């Protein structure tokens, strides 16, 4: 498996490309639901660009050394939203679709809890890996060789407050 390295500039460019693709499709939606943690930044920016309310659902399936081991999927009990409801047409976003299990199970979770509210859900991600069992409605880049994607926020997964503080002490910067 190869690796794909993405810096902040490239990351934001992918989100902008995704926004353009969604806009050019002509599809109108009422709200955005992002999957946390990976979809938080994508959802936040799309919410700002399209001026739509953002809801957040915490979903976890990776852990282990370096966060590279996919395990059992876990959902938060509730989602977080400021709007009274999710709307009839919902854009479900994440950073990537790897195996597709998280996206597929989230669609099932939504159907089980919000079927009476939601008429249509479309999915959007930055990266679509070939091995995924789900093909998202919108994606920026198809990855046929299923690389591990190194995103620009990953250094913080190895960070802790003591290391961060030491970094600034070493640079003689007062925090």
PDB file of C-alpha atoms in Angstrom, residues 14 27 38 40 58 68 101 112 122-123 145 147 152:
ATOM      1  CA  UNK A  14      -9.811  19.456  -2.007  1.00  0.00           C
ATOM      2  CA  UNK A  27     -28.647  19.588  -5.990  1.00  0.00           C
ATOM      3  CA  UNK A  38     -12.383  13.119  10.073  1.00  0.00           C
ATOM      4  CA  UNK A  40     -15.390  17.813  11.020  1.00  0.00           C
ATOM      5  CA  UNK A  58     -19.336  11.096  16.357  1.00  0.00           C
ATOM      6  CA  UNK A  68      -4.383   2.524  11.476  1.00  0.00           C
ATOM      7  CA  UNK A 101     -18.445   0.524   6.438  1.00  0.00           C
ATOM      8  CA  UNK A 112     -33.445   4.036  11.794  1.00  0.00           C
ATOM      9  CA  UNK A 122     -26.336  12.289  -0.551  1.00  0.00           C
ATOM     10  CA  UNK A 123     -22.771  11.564   0.470  1.00  0.00           C
ATOM     11  CA  UNK A 145      -4.406   1.671  -5.001  1.00  0.00           C
ATOM     12  CA  UNK A 147      -3.119   4.413  -0.077  1.00  0.00           C
ATOM     13  CA  UNK A 152      -2.122  17.644   7.819  1.00  0.00           C
TER      14      UNK A 152
END
